[in-house]
XYZ file of C-alpha atoms in Angstrom:
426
model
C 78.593 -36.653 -91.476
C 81.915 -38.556 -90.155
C 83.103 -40.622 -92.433
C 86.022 -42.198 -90.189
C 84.108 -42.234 -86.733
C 82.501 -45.267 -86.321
C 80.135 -44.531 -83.488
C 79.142 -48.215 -82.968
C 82.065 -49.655 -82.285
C 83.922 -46.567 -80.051
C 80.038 -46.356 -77.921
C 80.345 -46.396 -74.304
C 78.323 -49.621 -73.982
C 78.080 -49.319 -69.852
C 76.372 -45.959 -70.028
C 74.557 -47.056 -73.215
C 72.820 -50.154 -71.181
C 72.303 -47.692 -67.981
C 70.143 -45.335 -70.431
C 67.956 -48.153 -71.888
C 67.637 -49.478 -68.199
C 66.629 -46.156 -67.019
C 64.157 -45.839 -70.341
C 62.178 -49.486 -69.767
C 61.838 -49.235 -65.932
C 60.430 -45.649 -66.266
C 58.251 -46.375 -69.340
C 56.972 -49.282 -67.034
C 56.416 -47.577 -63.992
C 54.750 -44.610 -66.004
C 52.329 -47.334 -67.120
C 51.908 -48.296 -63.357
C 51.204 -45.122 -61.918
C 48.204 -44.788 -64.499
C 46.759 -48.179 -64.596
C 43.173 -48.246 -63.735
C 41.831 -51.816 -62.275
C 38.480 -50.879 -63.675
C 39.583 -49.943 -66.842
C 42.533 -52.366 -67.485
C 44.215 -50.194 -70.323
C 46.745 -51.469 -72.293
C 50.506 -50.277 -71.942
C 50.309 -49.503 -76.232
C 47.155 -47.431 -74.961
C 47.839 -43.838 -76.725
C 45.497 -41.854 -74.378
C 47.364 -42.334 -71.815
C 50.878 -41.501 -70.108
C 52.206 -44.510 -70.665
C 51.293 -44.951 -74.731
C 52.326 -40.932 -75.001
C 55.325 -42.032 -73.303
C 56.327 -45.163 -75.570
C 55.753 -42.163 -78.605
C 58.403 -40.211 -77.278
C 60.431 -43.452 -76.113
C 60.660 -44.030 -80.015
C 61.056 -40.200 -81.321
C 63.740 -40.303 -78.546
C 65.334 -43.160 -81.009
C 65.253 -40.725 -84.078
C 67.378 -38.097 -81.964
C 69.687 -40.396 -81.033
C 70.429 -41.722 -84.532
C 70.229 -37.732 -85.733
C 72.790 -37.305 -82.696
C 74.843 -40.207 -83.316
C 75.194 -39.534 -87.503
C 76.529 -35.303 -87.359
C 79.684 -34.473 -87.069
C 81.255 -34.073 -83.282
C 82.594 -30.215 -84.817
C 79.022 -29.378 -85.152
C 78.409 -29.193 -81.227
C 81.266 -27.213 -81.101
C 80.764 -24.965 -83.598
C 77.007 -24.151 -83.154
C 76.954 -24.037 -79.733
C 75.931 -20.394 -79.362
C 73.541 -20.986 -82.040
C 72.045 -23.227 -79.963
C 72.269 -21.122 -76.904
C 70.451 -17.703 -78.849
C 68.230 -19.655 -80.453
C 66.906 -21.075 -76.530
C 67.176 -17.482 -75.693
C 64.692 -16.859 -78.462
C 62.479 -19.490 -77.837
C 62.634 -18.350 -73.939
C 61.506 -15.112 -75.005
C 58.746 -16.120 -77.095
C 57.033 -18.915 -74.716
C 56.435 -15.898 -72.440
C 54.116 -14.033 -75.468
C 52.741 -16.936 -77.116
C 53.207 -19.874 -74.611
C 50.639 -21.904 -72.783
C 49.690 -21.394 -68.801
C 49.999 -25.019 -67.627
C 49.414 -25.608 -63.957
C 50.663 -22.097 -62.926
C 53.453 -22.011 -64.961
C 53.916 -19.642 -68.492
C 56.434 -22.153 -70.129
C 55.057 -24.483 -72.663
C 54.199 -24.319 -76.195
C 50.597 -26.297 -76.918
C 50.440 -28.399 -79.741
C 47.612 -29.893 -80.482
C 47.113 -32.731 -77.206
C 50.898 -32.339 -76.836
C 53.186 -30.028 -75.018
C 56.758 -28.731 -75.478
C 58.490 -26.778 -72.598
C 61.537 -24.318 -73.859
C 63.031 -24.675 -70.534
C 64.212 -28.483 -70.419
C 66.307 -27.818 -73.229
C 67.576 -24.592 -72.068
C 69.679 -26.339 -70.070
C 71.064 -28.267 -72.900
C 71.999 -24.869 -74.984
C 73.429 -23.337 -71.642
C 75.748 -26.299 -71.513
C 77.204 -26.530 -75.149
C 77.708 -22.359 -74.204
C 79.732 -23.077 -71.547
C 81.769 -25.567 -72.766
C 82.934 -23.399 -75.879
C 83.304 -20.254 -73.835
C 85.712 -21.881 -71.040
C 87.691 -23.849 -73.588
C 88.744 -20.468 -75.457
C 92.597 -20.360 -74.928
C 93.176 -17.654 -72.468
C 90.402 -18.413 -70.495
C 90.423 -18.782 -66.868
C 87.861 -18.613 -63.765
C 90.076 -17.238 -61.312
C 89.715 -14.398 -63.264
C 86.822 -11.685 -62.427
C 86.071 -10.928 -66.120
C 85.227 -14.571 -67.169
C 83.916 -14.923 -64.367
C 81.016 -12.597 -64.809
C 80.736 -14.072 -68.535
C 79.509 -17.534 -67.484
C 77.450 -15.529 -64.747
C 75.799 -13.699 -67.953
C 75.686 -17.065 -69.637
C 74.493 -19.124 -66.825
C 71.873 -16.173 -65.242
C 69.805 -14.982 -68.670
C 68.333 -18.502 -69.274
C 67.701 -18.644 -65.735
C 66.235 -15.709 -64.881
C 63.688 -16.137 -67.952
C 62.626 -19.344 -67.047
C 62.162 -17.926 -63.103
C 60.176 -14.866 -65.498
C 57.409 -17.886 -66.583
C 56.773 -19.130 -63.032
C 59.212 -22.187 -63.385
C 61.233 -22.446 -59.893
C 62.308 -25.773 -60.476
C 63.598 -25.839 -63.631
C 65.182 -22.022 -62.556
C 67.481 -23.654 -59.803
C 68.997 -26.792 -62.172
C 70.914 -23.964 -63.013
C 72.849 -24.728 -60.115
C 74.206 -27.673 -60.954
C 76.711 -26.059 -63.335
C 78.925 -24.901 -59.984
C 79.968 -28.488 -60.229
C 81.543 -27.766 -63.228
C 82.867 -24.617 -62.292
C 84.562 -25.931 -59.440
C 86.153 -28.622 -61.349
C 87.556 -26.043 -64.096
C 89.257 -23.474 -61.461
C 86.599 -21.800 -59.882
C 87.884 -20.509 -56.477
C 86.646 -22.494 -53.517
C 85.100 -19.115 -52.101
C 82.283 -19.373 -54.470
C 80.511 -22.989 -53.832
C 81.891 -22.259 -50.010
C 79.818 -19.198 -49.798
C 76.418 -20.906 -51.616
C 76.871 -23.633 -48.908
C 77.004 -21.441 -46.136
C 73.932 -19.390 -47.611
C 71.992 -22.514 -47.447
C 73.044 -23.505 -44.319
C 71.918 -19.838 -42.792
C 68.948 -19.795 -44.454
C 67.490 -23.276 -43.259
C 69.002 -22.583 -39.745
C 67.176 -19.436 -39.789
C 63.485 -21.509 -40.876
C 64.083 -23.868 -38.237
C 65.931 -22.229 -34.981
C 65.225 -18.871 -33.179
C 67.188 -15.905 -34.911
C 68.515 -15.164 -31.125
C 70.082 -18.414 -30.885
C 71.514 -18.296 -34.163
C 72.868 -15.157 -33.473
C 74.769 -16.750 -30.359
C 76.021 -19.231 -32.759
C 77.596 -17.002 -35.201
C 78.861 -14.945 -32.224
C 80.564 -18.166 -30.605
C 81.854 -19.363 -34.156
C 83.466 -15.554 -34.247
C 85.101 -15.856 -31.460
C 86.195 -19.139 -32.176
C 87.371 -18.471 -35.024
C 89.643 -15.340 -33.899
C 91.285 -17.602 -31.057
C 92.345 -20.075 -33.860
C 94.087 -17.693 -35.727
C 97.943 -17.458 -35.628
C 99.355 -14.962 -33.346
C 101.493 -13.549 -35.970
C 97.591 -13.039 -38.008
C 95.965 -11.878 -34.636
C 95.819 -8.529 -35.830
C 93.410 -5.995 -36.355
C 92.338 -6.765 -39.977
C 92.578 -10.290 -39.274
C 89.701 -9.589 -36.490
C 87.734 -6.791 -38.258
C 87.470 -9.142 -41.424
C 85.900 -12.062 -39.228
C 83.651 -9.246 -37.754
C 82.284 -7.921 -41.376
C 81.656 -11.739 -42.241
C 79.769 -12.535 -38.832
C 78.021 -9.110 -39.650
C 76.895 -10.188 -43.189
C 75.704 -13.603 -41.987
C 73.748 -11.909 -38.909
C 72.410 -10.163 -41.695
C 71.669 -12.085 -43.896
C 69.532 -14.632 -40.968
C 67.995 -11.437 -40.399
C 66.609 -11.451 -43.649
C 65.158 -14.853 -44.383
C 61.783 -13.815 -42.672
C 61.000 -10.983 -45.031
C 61.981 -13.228 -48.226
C 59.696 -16.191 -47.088
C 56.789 -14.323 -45.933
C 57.062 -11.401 -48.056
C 58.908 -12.126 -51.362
C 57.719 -15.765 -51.934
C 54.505 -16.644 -53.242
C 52.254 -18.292 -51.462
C 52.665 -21.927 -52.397
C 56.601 -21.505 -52.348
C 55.803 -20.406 -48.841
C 54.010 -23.312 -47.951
C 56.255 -26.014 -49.707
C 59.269 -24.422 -47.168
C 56.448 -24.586 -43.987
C 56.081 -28.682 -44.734
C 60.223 -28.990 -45.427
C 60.974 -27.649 -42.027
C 57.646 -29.102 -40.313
C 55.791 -32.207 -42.127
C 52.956 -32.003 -39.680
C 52.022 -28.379 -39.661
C 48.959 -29.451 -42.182
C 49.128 -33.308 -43.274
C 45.823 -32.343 -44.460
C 46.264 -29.616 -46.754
C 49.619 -28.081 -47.702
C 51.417 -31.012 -46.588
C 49.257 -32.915 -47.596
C 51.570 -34.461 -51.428
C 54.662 -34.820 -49.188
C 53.022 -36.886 -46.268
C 51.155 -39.093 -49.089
C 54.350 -39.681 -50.775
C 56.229 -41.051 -47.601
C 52.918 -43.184 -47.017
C 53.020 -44.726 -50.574
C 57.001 -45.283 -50.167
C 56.883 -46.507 -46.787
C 53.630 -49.281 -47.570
C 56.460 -50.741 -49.917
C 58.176 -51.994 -47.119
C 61.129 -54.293 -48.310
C 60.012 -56.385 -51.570
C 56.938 -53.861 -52.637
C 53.278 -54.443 -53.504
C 53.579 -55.996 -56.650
C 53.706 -54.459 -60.152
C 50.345 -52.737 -60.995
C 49.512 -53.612 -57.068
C 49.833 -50.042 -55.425
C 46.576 -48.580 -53.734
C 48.101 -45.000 -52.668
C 49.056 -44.552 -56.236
C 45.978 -46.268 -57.615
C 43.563 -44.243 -55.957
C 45.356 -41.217 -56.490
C 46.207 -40.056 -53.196
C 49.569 -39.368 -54.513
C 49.963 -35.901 -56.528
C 51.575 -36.406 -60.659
C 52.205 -39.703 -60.287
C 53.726 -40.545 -63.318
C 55.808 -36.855 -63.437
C 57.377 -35.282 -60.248
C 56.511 -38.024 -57.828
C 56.769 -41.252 -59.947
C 59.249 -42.419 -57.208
C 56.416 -43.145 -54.938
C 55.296 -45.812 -57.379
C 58.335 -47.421 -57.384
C 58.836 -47.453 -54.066
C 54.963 -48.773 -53.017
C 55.129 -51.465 -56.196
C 58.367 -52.622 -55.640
C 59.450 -51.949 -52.095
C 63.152 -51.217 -51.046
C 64.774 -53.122 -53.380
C 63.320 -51.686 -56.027
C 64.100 -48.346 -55.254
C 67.328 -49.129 -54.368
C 68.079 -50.086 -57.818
C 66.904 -47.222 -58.906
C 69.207 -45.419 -57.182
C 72.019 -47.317 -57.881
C 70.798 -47.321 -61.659
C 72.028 -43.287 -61.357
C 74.773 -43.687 -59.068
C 76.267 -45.776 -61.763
C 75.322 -43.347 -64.909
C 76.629 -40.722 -62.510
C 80.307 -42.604 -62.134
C 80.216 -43.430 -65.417
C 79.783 -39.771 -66.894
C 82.631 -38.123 -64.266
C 85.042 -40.847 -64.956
C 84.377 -40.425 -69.076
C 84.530 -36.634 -68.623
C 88.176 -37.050 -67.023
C 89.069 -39.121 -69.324
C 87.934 -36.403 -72.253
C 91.382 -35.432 -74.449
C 89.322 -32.023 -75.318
C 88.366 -29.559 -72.801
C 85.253 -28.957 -74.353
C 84.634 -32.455 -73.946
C 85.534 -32.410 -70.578
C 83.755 -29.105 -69.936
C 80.274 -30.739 -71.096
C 80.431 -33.779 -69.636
C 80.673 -32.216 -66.181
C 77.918 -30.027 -67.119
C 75.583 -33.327 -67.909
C 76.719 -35.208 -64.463
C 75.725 -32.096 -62.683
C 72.500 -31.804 -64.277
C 71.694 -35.121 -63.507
C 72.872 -35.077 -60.472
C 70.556 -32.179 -59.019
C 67.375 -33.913 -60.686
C 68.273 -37.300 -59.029
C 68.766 -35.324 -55.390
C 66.195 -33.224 -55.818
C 62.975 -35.596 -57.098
C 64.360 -38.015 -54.830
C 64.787 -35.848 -51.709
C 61.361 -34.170 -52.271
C 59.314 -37.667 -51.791
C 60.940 -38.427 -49.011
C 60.448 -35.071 -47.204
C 64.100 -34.331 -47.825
C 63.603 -31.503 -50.078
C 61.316 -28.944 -51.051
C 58.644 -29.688 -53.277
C 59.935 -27.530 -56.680
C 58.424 -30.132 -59.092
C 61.227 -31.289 -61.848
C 61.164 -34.848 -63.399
C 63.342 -37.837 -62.357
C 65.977 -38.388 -65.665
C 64.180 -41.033 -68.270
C 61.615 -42.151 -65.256
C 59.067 -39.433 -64.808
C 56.793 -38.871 -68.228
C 57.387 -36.253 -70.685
C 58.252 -35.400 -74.052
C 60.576 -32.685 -73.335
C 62.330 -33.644 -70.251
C 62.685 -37.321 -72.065
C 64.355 -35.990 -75.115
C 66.110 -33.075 -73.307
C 67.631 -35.943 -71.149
C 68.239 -37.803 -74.445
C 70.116 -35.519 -76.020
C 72.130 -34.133 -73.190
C 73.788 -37.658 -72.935
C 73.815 -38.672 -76.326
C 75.722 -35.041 -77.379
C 78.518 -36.541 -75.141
C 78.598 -39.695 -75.836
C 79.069 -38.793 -79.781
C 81.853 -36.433 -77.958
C 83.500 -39.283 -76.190
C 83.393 -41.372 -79.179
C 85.342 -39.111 -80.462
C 88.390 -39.771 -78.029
C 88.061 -43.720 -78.313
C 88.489 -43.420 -82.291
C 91.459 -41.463 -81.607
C 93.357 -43.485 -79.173
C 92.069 -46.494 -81.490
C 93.570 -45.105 -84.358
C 96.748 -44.063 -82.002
């Protein structure tokens, strides 16, 4: 334990207040999206969400104070005991874990379940940050960079090995990190322009995108310098146009023949919501119904019929936007959002302001993670993104994405208290 690191008074009391606002609303809403008229159960009811929910609300407590009490070192230190320990427990939930809806992630314990894979993420992060702030370290370099590939892709790939998309493409999220500790541009450049092919290609015929990427060629070589209009020059924007023709060419086969049949369908709504409105796309269009009956000032708290008679899918998990959007209209939602907007601000401008790198390093790691939930759930109610089914940060219920959350934020707050002491004592 520190003896000279008085958490209390060096706490970040902004994000501190964001947290516990995030906690109450979603804790309330939870309770919301499972209220039955009939049955008028009590918020303190333990068979349901919402009692579950205030359970881990108050374990969530213990790991703070557990958090709060070690020794900043010890995330340090232990981080790739952390990280081959998840590895372990990644391993193991595919033997002994639980199917739950589809997915071969979770361990069953008793009426409760614990899924490996929300705290993966936490492991993956304290990995990173001690790897990249080795001295000597650096991403322009091809050798490190295929180290935080290794240490970014085996969690991944094991939790895409249970059936868990979603939780698979957080993963993501760390490029904002990368970026921000010398990654070259080339890298997020490149995922950006995969995406952008690959939607193009679900939406647009492949001839016309073909003319596209011939135009942009040509384009492209008239813009160059005369003293670069050479040969290479124009072969090298040739092998690029090549690879993208190619790679358009191959989004058919991966969506019809690689993807499962529910990923299929779940890209089929994204790029048209009214193919089905009554079957596959049916849980998007229901979702923009709830949202959109919310109109400006809501319902009403406990007031919402779309979520009430559950023609909204997980209400209280993946799509517990939808109740706060039909309860409490616009302005409710908006405060949502700017609820994570501001944790969001708060975490970059704290992680720049980090006197370690590992500090630093980590706190980039938990904006990014947060970020790509908040986009993500968001997105996906409103028909913006594909449904992949990952909780909203401290709204949607669960004990593992709750104290996953938790702890992710807490780490680095105990890391930035750190810095404050310092300067204090400065």
């Amino acid at each position: 334990m520190a003896r000279n690191d008085p958490f209390a008074r060096n706490i970040d009391w902004l994000t501190l207040a964001l947290y516990i606002a995030c906690v109450l609303m979603g804790w309330f809403n939870v309770y919301a999206a499972v209220y039955s008229p009939e049955m008028k159960t009590s918020i303190f009811d333990m068979s349901t969400d919402a009692g579950k929910q205030l359970m881990w609300i108050g374990t969530s407590v213990i790991l703070i104070i557990c958090v709060l009490v070690i020794d900043h070192r010890f995330y340090d230190q232990f981080a790739y005991i952390f990280y081959g320990f998840m590895i372990f427990m990644l391993l193991l939930v595919m033997v002994a874990g639980s199917n739950i809806n589809g997915s071969h992630s979770w361990f069953k314990i008793g009426s409760f379940s614990l899924q490996p894979a929300e705290f993966a993420k936490l492991a993956t992060s304290l990995a990173l940050a001690r790897y990249l702030d080795v001295p000597g370290v650096n991403l322009t370099k091809q050798k490190d960079q295929l180290y935080v590939a290794g240490i970014i892709g085996l969690p991944a790939v094991l939790i895409l090995l249970s059936n868990e998309t979603g939780s698979t493409l957080v993963f993501a999220a760390f490029i904002i990190m990368l970026y921000r500790e010398g990654l070259p541009a080339i890298y997020p450049i490149a995922g950006i322009t995969l995406t952008t092919l690959f939607v193009l290609a679900l939406i647009f015929p492949l001839f016309y995108i073909f003319i596209g990427i011939l135009v942009l060629a040509v384009v492209a070589i008239f813009l160059l310098p005369r003293y670069n209009r050479n040969v290479r020059s124009i072969a090298g924007i040739g092998l690029i146009g090549l690879a993208m023709v190619g790679i358009v060419a191959g989004v058919d086969f991966f969506v019809n023949d690689v993807l499962q049949t529910h990923q299929q369908n779940r890209i089929k709504v994204l790029v048209n919501p009214n193919i089905d409105p009554l079957g596959v796309g049916w849980n998007v269009t229901q979702a923009k119904i709830a949202i959109g009956s919310g109109r400006f000032e809501g319902k009403g708290f406990l007031e919402g019929t779309q979520t009430k008679f559950d023609f909204v899918p997980a209400q209280s998990t993946d799509f517990i936007f939808c109740t706060i959007g039909e309860e409490h209209g616009f302005m409710g939602s908006a405060i949502v959002v700017l609820l994570f907007v501001g944790l969001l601000s708060r975490l970059i401008i704290l992680a720049e302001k980090q006197r370690s790198r590992f500090a630093r390093i980590y706190g980039y790691c938990v904006a990014g993670i947060f970020f790509f939930h908040f986009m993500v759930n968001i997105g996906m109610t409103i028909g913006l993104m594909p449904v992949i089914g990952i909780p909203l940060p401290f709204f949607s219920y669960g004990g593992s994405s709750l104290w996953s959350f938790t702890l992710l934020l807490f780490i680095f707050l105990k890391l930035d208290s750190r810095r404050t002491s310092m300067l204090s004592r400065n």
